[in-house]
Short mmCIF file of C-alpha atoms (C1' of nucleotides) in Angstrom, two decimals:
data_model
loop_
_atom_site.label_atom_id
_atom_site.label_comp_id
_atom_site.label_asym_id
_atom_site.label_seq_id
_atom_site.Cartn_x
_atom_site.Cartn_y
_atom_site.Cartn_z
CA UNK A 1 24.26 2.01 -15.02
CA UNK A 2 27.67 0.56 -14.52
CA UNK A 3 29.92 -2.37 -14.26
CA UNK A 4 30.60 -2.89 -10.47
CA UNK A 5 35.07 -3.69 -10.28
CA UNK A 6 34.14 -5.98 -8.00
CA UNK A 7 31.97 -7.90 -10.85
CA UNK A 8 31.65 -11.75 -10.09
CA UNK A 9 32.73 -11.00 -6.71
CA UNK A 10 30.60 -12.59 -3.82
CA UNK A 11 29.01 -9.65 -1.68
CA UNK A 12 29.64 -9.88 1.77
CA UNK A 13 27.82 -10.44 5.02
CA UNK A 14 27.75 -6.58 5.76
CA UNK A 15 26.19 -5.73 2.72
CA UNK A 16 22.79 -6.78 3.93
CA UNK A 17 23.54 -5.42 7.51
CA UNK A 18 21.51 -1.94 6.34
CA UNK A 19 17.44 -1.37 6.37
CA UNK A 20 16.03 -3.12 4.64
CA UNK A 21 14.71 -0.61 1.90
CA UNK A 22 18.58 0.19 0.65
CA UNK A 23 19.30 -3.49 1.06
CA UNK A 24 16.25 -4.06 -1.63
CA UNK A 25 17.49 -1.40 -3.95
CA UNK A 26 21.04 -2.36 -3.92
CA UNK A 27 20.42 -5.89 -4.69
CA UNK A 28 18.72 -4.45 -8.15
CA UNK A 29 21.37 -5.70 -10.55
CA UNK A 30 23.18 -8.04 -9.29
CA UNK A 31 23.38 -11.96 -9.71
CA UNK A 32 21.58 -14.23 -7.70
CA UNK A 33 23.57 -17.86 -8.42
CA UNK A 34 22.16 -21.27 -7.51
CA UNK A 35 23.93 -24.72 -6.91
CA UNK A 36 21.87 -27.92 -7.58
CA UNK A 37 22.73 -31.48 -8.19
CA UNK A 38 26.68 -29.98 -9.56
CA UNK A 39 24.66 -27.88 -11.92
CA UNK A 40 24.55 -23.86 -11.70
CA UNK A 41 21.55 -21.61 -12.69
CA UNK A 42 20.47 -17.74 -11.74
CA UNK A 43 20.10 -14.42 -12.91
CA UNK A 44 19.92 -11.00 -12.41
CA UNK A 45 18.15 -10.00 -10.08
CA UNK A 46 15.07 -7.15 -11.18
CA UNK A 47 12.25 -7.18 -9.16
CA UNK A 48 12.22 -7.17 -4.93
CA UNK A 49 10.11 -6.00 -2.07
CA UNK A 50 11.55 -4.59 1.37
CA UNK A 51 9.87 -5.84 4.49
CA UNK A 52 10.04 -4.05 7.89
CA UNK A 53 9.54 -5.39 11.38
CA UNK A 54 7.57 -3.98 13.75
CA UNK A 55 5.09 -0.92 12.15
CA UNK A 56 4.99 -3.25 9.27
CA UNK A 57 1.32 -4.52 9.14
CA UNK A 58 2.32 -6.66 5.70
CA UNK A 59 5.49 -8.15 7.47
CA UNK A 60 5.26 -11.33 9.27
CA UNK A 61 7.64 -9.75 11.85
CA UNK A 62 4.59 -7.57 13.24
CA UNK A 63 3.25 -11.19 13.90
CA UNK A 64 3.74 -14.22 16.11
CA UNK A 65 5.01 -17.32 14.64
CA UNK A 66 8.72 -18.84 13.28
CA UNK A 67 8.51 -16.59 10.37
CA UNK A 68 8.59 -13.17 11.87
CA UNK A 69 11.26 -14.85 14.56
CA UNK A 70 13.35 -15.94 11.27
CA UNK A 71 13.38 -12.22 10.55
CA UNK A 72 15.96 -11.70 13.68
CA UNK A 73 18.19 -14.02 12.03
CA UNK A 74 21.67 -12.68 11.20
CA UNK A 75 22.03 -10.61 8.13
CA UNK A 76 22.64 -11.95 5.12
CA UNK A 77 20.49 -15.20 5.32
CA UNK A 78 17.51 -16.66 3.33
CA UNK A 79 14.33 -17.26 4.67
CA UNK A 80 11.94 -19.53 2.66
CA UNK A 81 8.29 -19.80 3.76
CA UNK A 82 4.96 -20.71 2.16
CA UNK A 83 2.45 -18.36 0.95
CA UNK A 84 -0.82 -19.49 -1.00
CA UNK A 85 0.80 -22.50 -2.48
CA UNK A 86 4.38 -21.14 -3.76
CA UNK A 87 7.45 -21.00 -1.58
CA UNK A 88 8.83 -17.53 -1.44
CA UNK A 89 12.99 -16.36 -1.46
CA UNK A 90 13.95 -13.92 0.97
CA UNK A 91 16.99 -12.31 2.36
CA UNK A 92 17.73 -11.05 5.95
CA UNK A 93 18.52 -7.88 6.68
CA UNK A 94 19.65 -6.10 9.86
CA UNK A 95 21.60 -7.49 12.67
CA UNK A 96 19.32 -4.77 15.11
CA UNK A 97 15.84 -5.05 13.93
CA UNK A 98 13.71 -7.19 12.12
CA UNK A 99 13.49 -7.17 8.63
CA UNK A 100 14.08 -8.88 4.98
CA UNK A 101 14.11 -8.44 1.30
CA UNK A 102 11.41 -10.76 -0.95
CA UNK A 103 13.17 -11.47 -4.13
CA UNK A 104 10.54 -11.29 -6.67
CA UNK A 105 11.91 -11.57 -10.03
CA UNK A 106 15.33 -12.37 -11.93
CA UNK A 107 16.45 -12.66 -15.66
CA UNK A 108 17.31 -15.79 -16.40
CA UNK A 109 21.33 -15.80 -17.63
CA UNK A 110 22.61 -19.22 -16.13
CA UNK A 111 21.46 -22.95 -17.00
CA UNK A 112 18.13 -21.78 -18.55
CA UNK A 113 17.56 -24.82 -20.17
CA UNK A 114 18.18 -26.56 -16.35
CA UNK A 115 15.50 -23.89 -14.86
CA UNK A 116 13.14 -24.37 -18.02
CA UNK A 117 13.15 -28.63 -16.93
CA UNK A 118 12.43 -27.50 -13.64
CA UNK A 119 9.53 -24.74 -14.56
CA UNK A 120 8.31 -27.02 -17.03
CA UNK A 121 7.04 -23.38 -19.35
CA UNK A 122 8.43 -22.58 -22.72
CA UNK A 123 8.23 -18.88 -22.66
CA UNK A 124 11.57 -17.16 -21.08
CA UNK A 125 9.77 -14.63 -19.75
CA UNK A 126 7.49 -16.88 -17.44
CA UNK A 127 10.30 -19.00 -16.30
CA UNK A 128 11.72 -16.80 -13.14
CA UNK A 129 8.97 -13.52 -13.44
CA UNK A 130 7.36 -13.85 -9.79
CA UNK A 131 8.24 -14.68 -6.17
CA UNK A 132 6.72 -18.44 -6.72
CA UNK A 133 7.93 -19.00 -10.48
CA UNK A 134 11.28 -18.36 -9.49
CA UNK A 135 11.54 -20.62 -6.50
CA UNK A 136 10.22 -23.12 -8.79
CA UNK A 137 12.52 -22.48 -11.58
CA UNK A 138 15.08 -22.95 -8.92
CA UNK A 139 13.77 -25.34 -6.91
CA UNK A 140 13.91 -23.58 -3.85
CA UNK A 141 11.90 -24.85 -0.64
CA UNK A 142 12.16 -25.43 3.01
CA UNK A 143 15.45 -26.88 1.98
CA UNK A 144 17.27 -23.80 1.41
CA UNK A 145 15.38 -21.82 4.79
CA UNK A 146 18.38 -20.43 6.73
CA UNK A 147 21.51 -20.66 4.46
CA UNK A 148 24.24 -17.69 4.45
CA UNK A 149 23.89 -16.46 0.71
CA UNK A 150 27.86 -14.63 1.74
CA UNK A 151 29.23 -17.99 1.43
CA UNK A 152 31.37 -19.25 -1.78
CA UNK A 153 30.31 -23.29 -0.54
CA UNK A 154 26.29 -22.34 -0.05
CA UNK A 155 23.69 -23.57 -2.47
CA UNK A 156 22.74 -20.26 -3.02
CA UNK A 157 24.82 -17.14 -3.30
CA UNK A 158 24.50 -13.54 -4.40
CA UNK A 159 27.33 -11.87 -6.42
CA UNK A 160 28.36 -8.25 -7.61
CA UNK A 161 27.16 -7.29 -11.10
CA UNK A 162 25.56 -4.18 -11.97
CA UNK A 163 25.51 -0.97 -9.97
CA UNK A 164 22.07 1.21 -10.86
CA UNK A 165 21.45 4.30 -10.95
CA UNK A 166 17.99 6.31 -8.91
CA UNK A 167 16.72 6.78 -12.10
CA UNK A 168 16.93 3.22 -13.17
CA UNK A 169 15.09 2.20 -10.45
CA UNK A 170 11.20 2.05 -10.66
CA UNK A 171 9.06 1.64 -7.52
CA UNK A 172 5.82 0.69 -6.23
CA UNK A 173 3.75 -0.52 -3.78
CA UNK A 174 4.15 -3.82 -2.63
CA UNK A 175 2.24 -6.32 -4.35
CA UNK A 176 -1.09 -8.63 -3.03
CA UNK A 177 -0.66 -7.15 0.64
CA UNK A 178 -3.69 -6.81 2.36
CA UNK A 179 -2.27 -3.85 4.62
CA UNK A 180 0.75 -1.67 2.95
CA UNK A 181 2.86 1.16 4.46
CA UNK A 182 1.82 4.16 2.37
CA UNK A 183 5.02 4.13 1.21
CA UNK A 184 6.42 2.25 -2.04
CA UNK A 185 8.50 -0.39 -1.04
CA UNK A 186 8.69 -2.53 -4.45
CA UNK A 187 11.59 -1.71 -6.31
CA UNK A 188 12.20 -2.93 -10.22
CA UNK A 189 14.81 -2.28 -12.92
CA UNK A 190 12.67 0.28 -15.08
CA UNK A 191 14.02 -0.82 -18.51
CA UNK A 192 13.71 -4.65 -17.74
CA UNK A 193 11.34 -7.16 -19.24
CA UNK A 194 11.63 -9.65 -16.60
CA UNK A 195 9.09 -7.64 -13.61
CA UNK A 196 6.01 -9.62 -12.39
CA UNK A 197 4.10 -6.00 -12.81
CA UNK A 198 4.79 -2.86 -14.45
CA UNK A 199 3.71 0.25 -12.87
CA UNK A 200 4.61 2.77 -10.63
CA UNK A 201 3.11 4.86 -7.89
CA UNK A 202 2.04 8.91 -8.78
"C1'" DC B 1 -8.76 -32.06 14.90
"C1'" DA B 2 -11.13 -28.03 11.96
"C1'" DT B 3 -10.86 -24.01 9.77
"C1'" DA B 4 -9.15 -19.46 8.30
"C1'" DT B 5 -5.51 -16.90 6.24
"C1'" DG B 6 -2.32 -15.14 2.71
"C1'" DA B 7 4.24 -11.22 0.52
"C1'" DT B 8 0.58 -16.32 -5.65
"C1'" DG B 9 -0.21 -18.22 -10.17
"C1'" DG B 10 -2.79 -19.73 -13.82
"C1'" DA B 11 -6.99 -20.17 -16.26
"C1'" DC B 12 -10.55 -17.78 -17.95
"C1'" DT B 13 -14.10 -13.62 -19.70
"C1'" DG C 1 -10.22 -7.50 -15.47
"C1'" DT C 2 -12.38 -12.09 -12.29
"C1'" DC C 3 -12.26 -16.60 -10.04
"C1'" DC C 4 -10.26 -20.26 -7.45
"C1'" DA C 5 -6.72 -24.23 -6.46
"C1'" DT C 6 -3.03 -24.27 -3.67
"C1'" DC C 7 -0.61 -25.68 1.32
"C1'" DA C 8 2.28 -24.36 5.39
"C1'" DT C 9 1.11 -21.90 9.48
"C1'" DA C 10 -1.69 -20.06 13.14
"C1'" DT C 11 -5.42 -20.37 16.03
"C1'" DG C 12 -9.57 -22.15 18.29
"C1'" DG C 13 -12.37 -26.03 20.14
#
DNA sequence: CATATGATGGACT
DNA sequence: GTCCATCATATGG
């Protein structure tokens, strides 16, 4: 694990132009930065899941419906659906095919107290541990569908932080799917306490 | 309009 | 580990 030089920097548009599985693993580590009412919260982010397009029988993309068309949106772009109840943070990938990164988990670093209000929990560790914990904790929603997270003036940004190493990196498969690749396409920073689920695949 | 379906979370045994 | 409240979509009548 190291410093990136480009620390604090905002990462740019191209960064997410790649597959989605090296998108997921690169965004391990770095700093995922919300705006709200001139207040800023965030973390690191340490838990995500890459989503494919078409072969992807757990994507949305292999569907019909705005969801999987959202995944065609330009790189480098949330997209903020519903799922049982809980709004869920993703991040577009791939200019050519359809695809996106579900953020899952991040360790909460900025305006904790802010994010703690928000969650309404009093253990750390509950506050952003989850895909619908951490929307709440940030009070993400519909709202924030569509915005360019490359952008120094958007509500929510990504920055530079941490570059991993392969062995830092745990993976798994993806979580609560009904149908999964038979591949493992959850990545999670091995060493950190703030993952939904431990565990790996054999 | 009615109902089924989750990329979940929290309460509980 | 199990159960079930949750609610935006999708789909069928």
């Amino acid at each position: 694990m190291r410093v990136s030089p480009n620390y604090g920097e905002i990462l740019q548009q191209k960064f997410y132009n790649e597959s989605p599985d090296e998108v997921a693993k690169k965004l391990l580590g770095k700093l995922l930065i919300r705006v709200l009412d001139n207040k800023v919260m965030g973390g690191m982010i340490t838990e995500v899941e890459a989503y494919f397009g078409r072969d992807d029988p757990a994507s949305r993309a292999s569907k019909k419906g705005k969801i999987g068309d959202a995944m065609w949106r330009d790189p480098g772009h949330t997209l903020v659906y519903m799922v049982h109840g809980n709004w869920l943070l993703n991040i577009v990938t791939t200019e050519r095919e359809a695809g996106a990164v579900l953020i899952r988990s991040i360790e909460p670093l900025i305006g904790i107290e802010y994010m703690r209000s928000l969650r309404g929990v009093k253990q750390k560790k509950l506050l952003t541990t989850g895909p619908g914990r951490l929307t709440r904790a940030l009070q993400i929603t519909k709202e924030e569908d569509g915005i360019p997270v490359y952008m120094s003036d958007s509500s929510i940004i990504v920055l530079d932080y941490l570059i991993l190493d392969e062995e830092e990196i745990e993976r798994s498969y993806r979580i609560g799917v009904t149908k999964d690749l038979p591949h493992p396409y959850r990545f999670y920073v091995k060493y950190s306490d703030y993952v939904s689920r431990k565990g790996s695949v054999k």
